[in-house]
Amino acid sequence: MQRTLFRRGALLAQKAAVEVSLLPMSAPIQPRLDRAMSSVTIPPPECMLRPLEVPFRYLFGPGPSNVPPRVLAAGGRGIIGHLHPEMYEIMNDIKKGIQYAFQTQNNMTIAMSGSGHAAMECAVFNTVEPGESVLVAVNGIWGERVAEIAERMGANVHIMVKAPGGVFSNGEIEKALAKHKPVLFFLTHGESSAGLAHPVDGIGDLCRKHNTLFLVDTVASLGASPIFMDQQNIDILYTGSQKALNAPPGTAPISFNERACQKMFNRKTKPVSYLFDMAHLSNYWGNDGQPGLEESWRHHREVAGYLWKGLEDMGLKLFIQNKDLRLPSVTTIAIPEGYNWREMLQYIMKHHNMEMTGGLGPSTGMVSVRGMLKF
Ligand code: PMP
């Protein structure tokens, strides 16, 4: 519902923008605009008049990687609006793809706009509040980077340091968890600055024991080295698109499990970044609310109850008197005595553009029927 309202608001805003731009201009404004348009002092640059050239290169560094023709072709498709229904379908498909690649069933799974750094900041900003303790395993540049990100947002950062490529034992990690009691522990799975695939097994369990969220960076490893988010009890996992996934840079898949969501959505302070605030992002991706049958039943019941009350307050009688026996998706209204049901339905259609029917088979003429809108 919230998502629907959000989209509706955005649609209205779009519409308003178009309408404003179509307004006739008042006479004094027009000459001013003409002058403004003819007064550019910086000419169009030469390079903008040349076709873009990009040489072919074999990309054998730690990303970006060459992109297969199928993926490149997808990028050449036409643009559609970010609020179009087809866009939401594509986003849902992307989400399923990420869930597969991460081996997770987490509903809170999205592809952020931005590079791997965007996901790093998103993970830390949303799960940590200023003053909270964060533990970072530093054995290359990416741990250093996350420690700095956490420090900048005011976290109380503790680091465990090894030389580049060093491996932290589970015993060492547990000792540090017990000492610093962090809300978040960060580890790089694929440390690209050292070429190390750090073992992950068992660390998620230790983090649970110490009430810590386990955050893992797989920017350089996802798709190349096995990772099982759910089985390995990883609470937050992110990656980048331009490495082993062989896609262009610019999106960063990220997933939060239930524990991470609990922490993230029960904060006292707002995350320092608006753009990366998961409250907004999850709304846009349709991840807020509880998807599923039970939620759909509850939602229908709630909206039907609202409709029933409104109808009864108007003095109408509902055909099924026992509330518990009413079908939430179809509401039947008893035809008030002395009224012609056909005339009533025509009136409603003519004046309110609302289609209602007049019963079906044996109930024809006894009730008028209003189906529920689906949300
Ligand atoms: N983490 C790791 C392990 C990486 O290798 C990289 C990029 N080399 C990043 C994070 C940052 O990703 P990006 O360059 O896409 O911002």
XYZ file of C-alpha atoms and ligand atoms in Angstrom:
391
model
C 0.000 0.000 0.000
C 2.801 2.360 1.018
C 4.577 1.473 -2.212
C 1.375 2.186 -4.126
C 1.054 5.571 -2.485
C 4.693 6.311 -3.175
C 4.227 5.483 -6.849
C 0.998 7.417 -7.036
C 2.720 10.449 -5.512
C 5.559 10.190 -7.975
C 3.134 9.854 -10.873
C 1.253 12.959 -9.771
C 4.525 14.826 -9.450
C 5.515 13.777 -12.974
C 2.146 14.821 -14.329
C 2.343 18.167 -12.562
C 5.775 18.823 -14.055
C 4.448 18.258 -17.558
C 1.413 20.397 -16.958
C 3.452 23.284 -15.614
C 5.759 23.219 -18.612
C 2.763 23.469 -20.935
C 1.440 26.658 -19.371
C 1.458 29.659 -21.763
C 4.236 32.071 -20.875
C 3.444 35.573 -19.818
C 4.783 38.297 -22.104
C 7.521 39.751 -19.838
C 9.056 36.313 -19.191
C 9.421 35.325 -22.869
C 11.985 37.976 -23.947
C 14.030 37.271 -20.833
C 14.136 33.571 -21.711
C 15.089 34.332 -25.333
C 17.978 36.414 -24.106
C 19.060 33.769 -21.659
C 19.121 31.155 -24.397
C 21.179 33.235 -26.804
C 23.788 34.240 -24.267
C 25.894 31.086 -23.966
C 29.535 32.029 -23.807
C 30.831 28.476 -23.790
C 30.445 26.832 -27.200
C 29.584 23.133 -27.543
C 32.810 21.141 -27.174
C 34.285 19.437 -30.248
C 34.196 16.049 -28.554
C 30.438 16.187 -28.269
C 30.174 16.416 -32.047
C 32.247 13.278 -32.622
C 30.824 9.752 -32.313
C 31.927 8.015 -29.134
C 34.746 5.542 -29.613
C 35.632 2.835 -27.120
C 38.531 0.535 -28.003
C 38.257 -3.197 -27.442
C 40.392 -4.327 -24.497
C 40.903 -7.643 -22.784
C 40.139 -6.785 -19.192
C 42.211 -9.095 -17.040
C 42.453 -6.878 -13.948
C 40.328 -7.324 -10.795
C 37.382 -5.634 -12.513
C 35.774 -4.255 -14.529
C 35.574 -7.354 -16.719
C 34.572 -7.812 -20.346
C 30.831 -7.931 -20.785
C 29.287 -10.648 -22.992
C 27.262 -9.494 -26.044
C 23.964 -10.633 -24.515
C 24.461 -8.317 -21.538
C 25.670 -5.446 -23.745
C 22.583 -5.865 -25.933
C 20.342 -5.646 -22.867
C 21.924 -2.285 -22.079
C 20.993 -1.025 -25.540
C 17.267 -1.524 -25.028
C 14.944 1.472 -24.941
C 14.297 3.331 -21.728
C 11.059 2.920 -19.818
C 9.852 4.840 -16.799
C 11.043 3.794 -13.382
C 7.425 3.574 -12.247
C 6.080 1.557 -15.169
C 4.648 -1.869 -14.312
C 7.152 -3.552 -16.657
C 9.938 -1.922 -14.672
C 8.688 -3.505 -11.451
C 8.580 -6.865 -13.216
C 12.176 -6.443 -14.329
C 13.146 -5.439 -10.786
C 11.442 -8.527 -9.385
C 13.348 -10.689 -11.859
C 16.607 -9.011 -10.874
C 15.809 -9.689 -7.234
C 15.249 -13.383 -7.955
C 18.562 -13.521 -9.801
C 20.377 -11.979 -6.838
C 18.678 -14.355 -4.399
C 19.954 -17.230 -6.522
C 23.476 -15.856 -6.809
C 23.613 -15.171 -3.053
C 21.840 -18.472 -2.243
C 19.363 -16.695 -0.023
C 15.651 -16.433 0.456
C 15.906 -12.971 1.999
C 13.068 -10.769 0.908
C 15.166 -7.648 1.583
C 17.301 -8.109 -1.502
C 17.901 -5.316 -3.995
C 20.332 -4.013 -6.595
C 21.506 -0.593 -5.492
C 22.428 2.103 -7.960
C 26.131 2.678 -7.577
C 29.330 0.704 -7.455
C 30.497 -1.687 -4.733
C 31.300 1.308 -2.532
C 27.614 2.239 -2.542
C 26.735 -1.153 -1.068
C 29.541 -0.859 1.508
C 28.161 2.458 2.700
C 24.559 1.260 2.521
C 25.330 -1.773 4.697
C 27.153 0.228 7.364
C 24.940 3.328 7.342
C 21.744 1.333 7.773
C 22.799 -1.136 10.438
C 25.003 1.023 12.657
C 24.142 4.113 14.675
C 26.668 6.709 15.837
C 28.522 5.581 18.949
C 27.874 1.866 18.379
C 30.751 -0.587 18.330
C 31.885 -2.016 14.978
C 34.581 -4.666 14.466
C 36.437 -4.786 11.153
C 38.840 -7.473 9.944
C 41.613 -5.667 8.065
C 43.884 -7.806 5.888
C 43.956 -5.611 2.792
C 42.444 -2.372 1.547
C 38.731 -3.268 1.812
C 38.731 -3.721 5.547
C 40.563 -0.405 5.860
C 37.921 1.211 3.674
C 34.993 -0.094 5.719
C 36.703 0.962 8.945
C 36.962 4.474 7.523
C 33.340 4.500 6.385
C 32.184 3.420 9.843
C 34.463 5.957 11.516
C 33.132 8.789 9.324
C 29.579 8.080 10.428
C 30.595 8.213 14.069
C 30.804 4.526 14.962
C 33.182 3.269 17.615
C 35.479 1.276 15.316
C 37.757 -1.590 16.401
C 40.041 -3.289 13.936
C 41.741 -6.694 13.885
C 44.784 -6.384 11.646
C 46.794 -8.932 9.647
C 49.279 -8.436 6.838
C 47.652 -8.389 3.378
C 46.421 -11.880 2.603
C 46.381 -12.972 6.262
C 43.609 -15.266 7.479
C 41.736 -14.701 10.754
C 40.996 -17.858 12.695
C 37.526 -18.335 14.125
C 39.103 -18.339 17.587
C 40.660 -14.911 17.015
C 37.387 -13.571 15.711
C 35.420 -14.893 18.684
C 37.881 -13.351 21.114
C 37.487 -9.942 19.462
C 33.698 -10.276 19.365
C 33.641 -10.997 23.088
C 35.972 -8.082 23.814
C 34.386 -5.341 21.702
C 30.736 -6.489 21.648
C 30.194 -4.975 18.198
C 26.798 -4.566 16.582
C 28.497 -5.367 13.261
C 31.475 -7.491 12.207
C 32.929 -6.960 8.721
C 34.938 -9.469 6.709
C 36.021 -9.437 3.063
C 35.356 -12.767 1.380
C 37.347 -11.997 -1.776
C 40.156 -9.633 -0.734
C 41.113 -8.371 -4.203
C 44.104 -6.405 -2.958
C 45.719 -9.654 -1.837
C 44.006 -12.297 -3.969
C 42.642 -14.088 -0.919
C 39.360 -16.027 -0.582
C 38.802 -15.876 3.183
C 37.022 -18.871 4.776
C 33.599 -17.921 6.096
C 32.242 -21.113 7.685
C 31.346 -20.881 11.350
C 31.780 -17.104 11.646
C 28.066 -16.419 11.230
C 27.330 -18.722 14.171
C 29.866 -16.925 16.343
C 28.293 -13.587 15.432
C 24.852 -14.883 16.435
C 26.229 -16.076 19.741
C 27.568 -12.578 20.418
C 24.545 -10.727 19.097
C 26.536 -9.216 16.246
C 25.524 -8.815 12.601
C 27.869 -10.515 10.147
C 28.614 -8.360 7.078
C 30.522 -9.914 4.175
C 31.981 -8.196 1.090
C 31.877 -10.418 -2.002
C 32.489 -7.699 -4.606
C 35.464 -9.533 -6.054
C 34.337 -13.099 -5.360
C 30.618 -13.567 -6.029
C 30.105 -15.984 -8.867
C 33.747 -17.072 -8.767
C 34.082 -18.558 -5.295
C 31.236 -20.355 -3.466
C 29.220 -18.412 -0.918
C 25.932 -19.522 0.674
C 24.371 -16.579 2.457
C 21.614 -18.457 4.285
C 23.556 -21.609 5.119
C 26.550 -19.637 6.300
C 24.417 -17.364 8.488
C 25.613 -14.196 6.808
C 23.365 -11.315 7.856
C 24.318 -8.789 5.191
C 26.002 -9.627 1.911
C 26.849 -7.364 -0.996
C 28.691 -7.524 -4.265
C 29.407 -5.484 -7.402
C 28.288 -6.069 -10.951
C 31.515 -5.530 -12.874
C 33.634 -8.405 -11.613
C 32.796 -12.120 -11.870
C 29.174 -11.286 -12.755
C 30.429 -9.833 -16.070
C 28.057 -6.885 -16.146
C 28.802 -3.177 -16.513
C 29.622 -1.304 -13.313
C 26.902 0.745 -11.705
C 24.782 -1.621 -9.695
C 25.577 -3.264 -6.398
C 23.423 -6.209 -5.302
C 22.861 -6.329 -1.546
C 20.766 -8.497 0.762
C 19.742 -8.207 4.429
C 18.298 -11.080 6.446
C 15.618 -10.845 9.120
C 18.126 -10.141 11.928
C 19.650 -7.308 9.932
C 16.197 -5.900 9.136
C 15.278 -5.973 12.829
C 18.280 -3.839 13.658
C 17.984 -1.639 10.580
C 14.319 -0.738 11.001
C 14.371 -0.220 14.771
C 16.888 2.591 14.866
C 16.739 5.616 17.110
C 18.436 7.846 14.523
C 18.000 8.144 10.769
C 20.832 6.777 8.593
C 23.271 9.521 7.610
C 22.565 9.013 3.918
C 19.187 9.737 2.343
C 20.065 8.046 -0.960
C 21.119 4.802 0.724
C 18.362 4.724 3.349
C 16.930 1.214 3.141
C 13.571 2.498 4.377
C 13.208 4.271 1.009
C 15.020 1.703 -1.133
C 13.031 -1.206 0.247
C 9.823 0.702 -0.431
C 10.800 1.289 -4.051
C 11.719 -2.380 -4.469
C 8.424 -3.439 -2.889
C 10.223 -5.192 -0.055
C 8.511 -3.489 2.839
C 5.380 -5.003 4.256
C 5.006 -8.737 4.511
C 4.460 -10.369 1.163
C 2.576 -13.631 1.129
C -0.829 -15.175 1.402
C -1.446 -14.325 5.039
C -0.666 -10.705 4.344
C -2.995 -10.696 1.344
C -5.832 -12.218 3.407
C -5.269 -9.722 6.210
C -5.138 -6.836 3.785
C -8.381 -7.821 2.033
C -10.143 -8.292 5.359
C -8.984 -4.881 6.584
C -10.037 -3.006 3.450
C -13.365 -4.874 3.276
C -14.061 -3.998 6.918
C -13.525 -0.358 6.091
C -15.933 -0.587 3.140
C -18.584 -2.449 5.172
C -18.504 0.167 7.897
C -18.810 2.999 5.373
C -21.801 1.362 3.699
C -23.537 0.665 7.009
C -22.868 4.220 8.199
C -24.723 5.387 5.075
C -27.736 3.394 6.261
C -27.331 0.495 3.831
C -27.729 -3.112 4.940
C -25.277 -5.780 3.949
C -26.752 -8.985 2.548
C -24.608 -11.307 4.656
C -25.277 -10.240 8.206
C -22.680 -12.303 10.015
C -19.397 -10.460 9.522
C -17.362 -13.628 9.847
C -19.183 -15.156 6.889
C -18.688 -12.234 4.532
C -16.431 -12.741 1.538
C -13.812 -9.986 1.781
C -13.368 -9.795 -1.986
C -17.071 -9.383 -2.897
C -19.460 -7.269 -0.879
C -23.193 -7.724 -1.352
C -25.542 -4.902 -0.430
C -29.224 -5.643 0.154
C -31.351 -3.558 -2.245
C -33.125 -0.990 -0.087
C -36.891 -1.372 -0.144
C -38.710 0.772 -2.665
C -35.727 1.200 -4.977
C -35.229 -0.183 -8.468
C -31.847 -1.898 -8.468
C -31.269 -1.350 -12.185
C -31.808 2.396 -11.841
C -29.484 2.513 -8.867
C -26.690 0.754 -10.705
C -27.112 2.947 -13.775
C -27.001 6.042 -11.577
C -23.810 4.906 -9.912
C -22.212 4.155 -13.256
C -23.294 7.455 -14.794
C -22.342 9.717 -11.906
C -19.440 7.896 -10.295
C -18.011 5.726 -13.114
C -18.341 2.740 -10.842
C -19.406 -0.609 -12.105
C -21.514 -2.666 -9.722
C -23.628 -5.652 -10.603
C -27.090 -6.731 -9.574
C -26.541 -10.177 -8.167
C -26.104 -13.375 -10.079
C -28.640 -16.147 -10.796
C -30.907 -16.600 -7.788
C -29.616 -13.441 -6.081
C -30.428 -11.222 -9.083
C -32.422 -8.245 -7.915
C -31.803 -9.021 -4.260
C -28.368 -7.534 -3.954
C -26.021 -5.183 -5.642
C -22.514 -6.474 -5.767
C -19.287 -4.640 -5.436
C -16.021 -6.430 -6.125
C -12.936 -5.367 -4.254
C -10.142 -3.525 -5.907
C -6.918 -5.467 -5.842
C -3.910 -3.645 -4.503
N 35.294 -4.617 -2.248
C 36.184 -5.343 -2.962
C 36.645 -6.633 -2.402
C 36.610 -4.890 -4.220
O 37.485 -5.622 -4.909
C 36.134 -3.655 -4.703
C 36.564 -3.104 -6.040
N 37.802 -3.461 -6.471
C 35.223 -2.922 -3.926
C 34.826 -3.440 -2.703
C 34.666 -1.601 -4.371
O 33.838 -1.771 -5.461
P 33.640 -0.628 -6.588
O 34.951 -0.384 -7.217
O 32.637 -1.241 -7.513
O 33.098 0.572 -5.881
